[in-house]
Short mmCIF file of C-alpha atoms and ligand atoms in Angstrom, two decimals:
data_model
loop_
_atom_site.label_atom_id
_atom_site.label_comp_id
_atom_site.label_asym_id
_atom_site.label_seq_id
_atom_site.Cartn_x
_atom_site.Cartn_y
_atom_site.Cartn_z
CA MET A 164 -35.02 14.80 6.01
CA PRO A 165 -33.11 15.74 2.87
CA PHE A 166 -30.07 14.46 1.91
CA GLU A 167 -26.68 16.58 3.11
CA LEU A 168 -23.82 16.93 2.17
CA PRO A 169 -20.80 15.08 4.28
CA PRO A 170 -18.20 17.44 5.61
CA LEU A 171 -14.94 16.23 4.27
CA GLN A 172 -13.05 15.05 6.66
CA TYR A 173 -9.51 16.32 5.59
CA ALA A 174 -8.54 19.15 3.95
CA PHE A 175 -8.41 20.24 0.49
CA ASN A 176 -4.83 19.76 0.23
CA ALA A 177 -4.62 16.80 2.00
CA LEU A 178 -3.79 14.70 -0.98
CA GLU A 179 -1.76 16.24 -2.59
CA PRO A 180 0.57 15.59 -4.84
CA HIS A 181 -1.92 12.97 -5.91
CA ILE A 182 -4.97 15.15 -5.97
CA ASP A 183 -4.67 19.04 -6.02
CA ALA A 184 -6.43 20.89 -3.70
CA THR A 185 -8.21 22.70 -6.27
CA THR A 186 -9.79 19.83 -7.69
CA MET A 187 -10.80 18.55 -4.41
CA GLU A 188 -12.15 21.96 -3.70
CA ILE A 189 -14.48 22.06 -6.91
CA HIS A 190 -15.18 18.54 -6.87
CA HIS A 191 -16.62 18.59 -3.67
CA ASP A 192 -18.01 21.77 -2.70
CA ARG A 193 -19.66 21.87 -6.30
CA HIS A 194 -20.15 18.51 -7.80
CA HIS A 195 -20.97 16.81 -4.73
CA LYS A 196 -23.30 19.39 -3.73
CA ALA A 197 -24.90 19.91 -7.05
CA TYR A 198 -25.67 15.80 -6.56
CA VAL A 199 -26.96 16.41 -3.13
CA ASP A 200 -29.34 19.20 -4.11
CA ASN A 201 -30.53 17.71 -7.14
CA ALA A 202 -31.46 14.74 -5.79
CA ASN A 203 -33.40 16.39 -3.05
CA ALA A 204 -35.20 18.36 -5.58
CA ALA A 205 -35.93 15.35 -7.45
CA LEU A 206 -37.82 13.84 -4.52
CA ALA A 207 -39.43 16.68 -2.68
CA GLY A 208 -43.00 15.91 -2.43
CA THR A 209 -42.90 12.38 -3.62
CA PRO A 210 -43.41 9.50 -0.97
CA TRP A 211 -39.30 8.77 -0.99
CA GLN A 212 -38.39 12.40 0.34
CA ASP A 213 -37.52 11.00 3.59
CA SER A 214 -35.59 7.82 2.52
CA SER A 215 -32.28 6.84 2.99
CA VAL A 216 -30.39 7.23 -0.20
CA GLU A 217 -29.42 3.20 0.21
CA ASP A 218 -33.25 3.00 0.22
CA VAL A 219 -33.28 5.04 -2.95
CA VAL A 220 -30.66 3.60 -5.11
CA THR A 221 -31.87 -0.07 -4.14
CA SER A 222 -35.41 0.84 -5.33
CA LEU A 223 -35.33 2.66 -8.81
CA ASP A 224 -37.66 0.33 -10.40
CA GLN A 225 -39.77 1.66 -7.93
CA ILE A 226 -39.13 5.34 -8.09
CA PRO A 227 -41.77 7.95 -10.56
CA GLU A 228 -40.96 7.12 -14.00
CA ASP A 229 -40.61 11.26 -14.40
CA ILE A 230 -38.00 11.78 -11.76
CA ARG A 231 -36.18 7.95 -12.39
CA GLY A 232 -33.75 9.75 -14.26
CA ALA A 233 -32.81 12.20 -12.37
CA VAL A 234 -33.21 10.09 -9.14
CA ARG A 235 -30.79 7.69 -10.76
CA ASN A 236 -27.98 10.65 -11.56
CA ASN A 237 -28.20 12.28 -8.70
CA ALA A 238 -28.72 10.02 -5.58
CA GLY A 239 -26.14 7.69 -7.17
CA GLY A 240 -23.70 10.60 -7.35
CA HIS A 241 -24.51 11.31 -3.71
CA ILE A 242 -23.91 8.06 -2.37
CA ASN A 243 -20.81 7.54 -4.91
CA HIS A 244 -18.80 10.58 -3.62
CA THR A 245 -19.61 9.65 -0.31
CA LEU A 246 -18.15 6.75 -0.54
CA PHE A 247 -15.48 8.31 -2.56
CA TRP A 248 -14.12 11.05 0.24
CA GLU A 249 -14.46 8.06 3.19
CA ILE A 250 -12.05 5.91 1.38
CA MET A 251 -9.21 8.27 0.43
CA GLY A 252 -7.23 10.35 3.18
CA PRO A 253 -3.82 11.76 4.04
CA ASP A 254 -1.40 8.91 5.05
CA GLY A 255 -3.19 6.78 2.32
CA GLY A 256 -1.62 4.14 0.30
CA GLY A 257 0.47 1.06 0.92
CA ALA A 258 -1.19 -2.69 1.12
CA PRO A 259 -4.53 -3.46 3.35
CA ASP A 260 -3.72 -6.36 5.81
CA GLY A 261 -6.10 -8.88 7.89
CA ALA A 262 -9.14 -10.11 6.36
CA LEU A 263 -9.34 -7.63 3.38
CA GLY A 264 -5.20 -8.70 2.29
CA ASP A 265 -6.34 -12.15 2.59
CA ALA A 266 -9.00 -11.81 0.14
CA ILE A 267 -7.90 -9.85 -2.13
CA ASP A 268 -4.77 -12.19 -2.56
CA ALA A 269 -6.87 -15.30 -2.50
CA THR A 270 -9.62 -13.67 -5.22
CA PHE A 271 -6.97 -12.15 -7.50
CA GLY A 272 -3.44 -13.30 -6.40
CA SER A 273 -2.18 -9.86 -4.94
CA LEU A 274 -2.63 -6.61 -4.37
CA ALA A 275 -1.27 -5.20 -7.42
CA ASP A 276 -3.09 -7.71 -9.66
CA LEU A 277 -6.46 -6.22 -7.69
CA GLN A 278 -5.03 -2.53 -8.69
CA ALA A 279 -4.44 -3.39 -12.68
CA LYS A 280 -8.21 -4.94 -12.99
CA VAL A 281 -9.51 -1.84 -11.49
CA LYS A 282 -7.30 0.19 -13.43
CA GLU A 283 -8.54 -1.64 -16.13
CA ALA A 284 -11.62 -1.14 -15.74
CA GLY A 285 -11.28 2.56 -15.06
CA ILE A 286 -9.59 3.34 -18.50
CA LYS A 287 -12.06 1.22 -20.60
CA ARG A 288 -14.96 2.86 -18.95
CA PHE A 289 -15.92 5.30 -22.17
CA GLY A 290 -16.93 8.66 -20.85
CA SER A 291 -17.80 9.32 -17.26
CA GLY A 292 -18.17 6.40 -14.77
CA TRP A 293 -16.38 4.46 -11.69
CA SER A 294 -14.33 1.59 -11.30
CA TRP A 295 -15.43 -0.60 -8.25
CA LEU A 296 -13.61 -2.86 -5.76
CA VAL A 297 -17.02 -4.76 -4.79
CA VAL A 298 -18.55 -7.48 -2.49
CA SER A 299 -21.34 -9.74 -4.44
CA GLY A 300 -22.59 -12.86 -2.73
CA GLY A 301 -19.68 -12.85 -0.01
CA ALA A 302 -16.75 -12.59 -2.61
CA LEU A 303 -14.74 -9.56 -3.95
CA GLU A 304 -15.13 -8.29 -7.70
CA VAL A 305 -14.07 -5.52 -10.12
CA MET A 306 -16.44 -3.95 -11.94
CA SER A 307 -17.20 -0.36 -13.45
CA THR A 308 -20.18 1.57 -13.99
CA PRO A 309 -21.19 4.55 -16.57
CA ASN A 310 -22.26 7.67 -15.52
CA GLN A 311 -23.47 7.83 -11.74
CA ASP A 312 -24.63 4.46 -11.51
CA THR A 313 -23.98 2.49 -8.13
CA PRO A 314 -23.25 -1.03 -7.91
CA LEU A 315 -25.85 -0.84 -5.14
CA SER A 316 -28.68 -0.80 -8.33
CA GLU A 317 -27.19 -4.14 -8.89
CA GLY A 318 -27.05 -5.65 -5.30
CA LYS A 319 -23.49 -5.38 -5.07
CA THR A 320 -21.88 -3.49 -2.32
CA PRO A 321 -18.96 -1.32 -3.07
CA ILE A 322 -15.85 -1.01 -0.65
CA LEU A 323 -13.25 1.08 -2.86
CA GLY A 324 -14.35 3.04 -6.21
CA VAL A 325 -12.40 5.35 -8.07
CA ASP A 326 -13.91 8.52 -10.22
CA VAL A 327 -13.20 8.42 -13.87
CA TRP A 328 -14.86 11.15 -14.66
CA GLU A 329 -12.75 13.90 -15.79
CA HIS A 330 -14.17 16.57 -13.28
CA ALA A 331 -11.82 14.05 -11.08
CA TYR A 332 -8.78 14.56 -12.70
CA TYR A 333 -8.60 16.88 -15.67
CA LEU A 334 -6.70 19.84 -13.74
CA ASN A 335 -3.63 17.71 -12.81
CA TYR A 336 -3.59 14.99 -15.25
CA GLN A 337 -5.73 16.64 -17.94
CA ASN A 338 -5.93 13.52 -20.64
CA LYS A 339 -4.02 11.04 -18.94
CA ARG A 340 -6.13 8.88 -16.62
CA PRO A 341 -3.93 6.07 -16.24
CA ALA A 342 -1.36 8.14 -14.66
CA TYR A 343 -4.38 9.68 -12.19
CA LEU A 344 -5.38 5.79 -11.46
CA ASP A 345 -1.99 5.12 -10.72
CA ALA A 346 -1.55 7.69 -8.50
CA TRP A 347 -4.63 7.28 -6.74
CA TRP A 348 -3.55 4.37 -4.74
CA SER A 349 -1.49 6.71 -2.18
CA VAL A 350 -3.95 8.41 -1.41
CA VAL A 351 -6.29 5.15 -0.76
CA ASN A 352 -7.24 4.70 3.16
CA TRP A 353 -7.00 0.82 3.47
CA ASP A 354 -8.45 0.84 6.97
CA ALA A 355 -11.61 2.16 5.54
CA VAL A 356 -12.00 0.09 3.18
CA ALA A 357 -11.26 -2.69 5.19
CA THR A 358 -14.08 -1.50 7.82
CA LYS A 359 -16.87 -1.29 4.58
CA TYR A 360 -15.27 -5.44 4.04
CA ALA A 361 -16.08 -6.29 7.30
CA ALA A 362 -19.55 -5.26 7.19
CA ALA A 363 -20.17 -6.44 3.35
CA VAL A 364 -19.23 -9.89 4.42
MN1 LIG B 245 -16.97 13.06 -9.11
#
């Protein structure tokens, strides 16, 4: 089965005013779709064409060298954006409770401390990439990746990620990536993040 573009589970304008509807529509329907189409094109006719995207991004060293770069960028883009849509939503923001909230406090000190680390990692990412909260060996970590690299390729499980490619924010925030990173917390669906945390530890 080729990869498929997952439908967005909320309206394009559901994240306004923090993320505008035009950005969401272009980002989902064009950017994410292009990653899906390009990953499928690269993998077609190879032994990997029916593999899951998780298997593909955790096996990049086994992907034929002539398509490895295209697969890394586009399968990575597919799995990264699939998580991104899932961990945002209307009625987002606030603070996580339960085991995730406890782990954030124990690891970083407070939610505000975690948010500062994610923002710093996003600002320091030169060019395009992502800032992540991941589970690694059962522990929470903040990290960033360039381009469409996924923490899964490094054996770490992303549970929250913010896209810092300019296509994610430029219409509304222009060059103000820090302002986008501050506003972004208002659309985070912590219940979805907590579900991913529970599955990863
Ligand atoms: Mn993107």
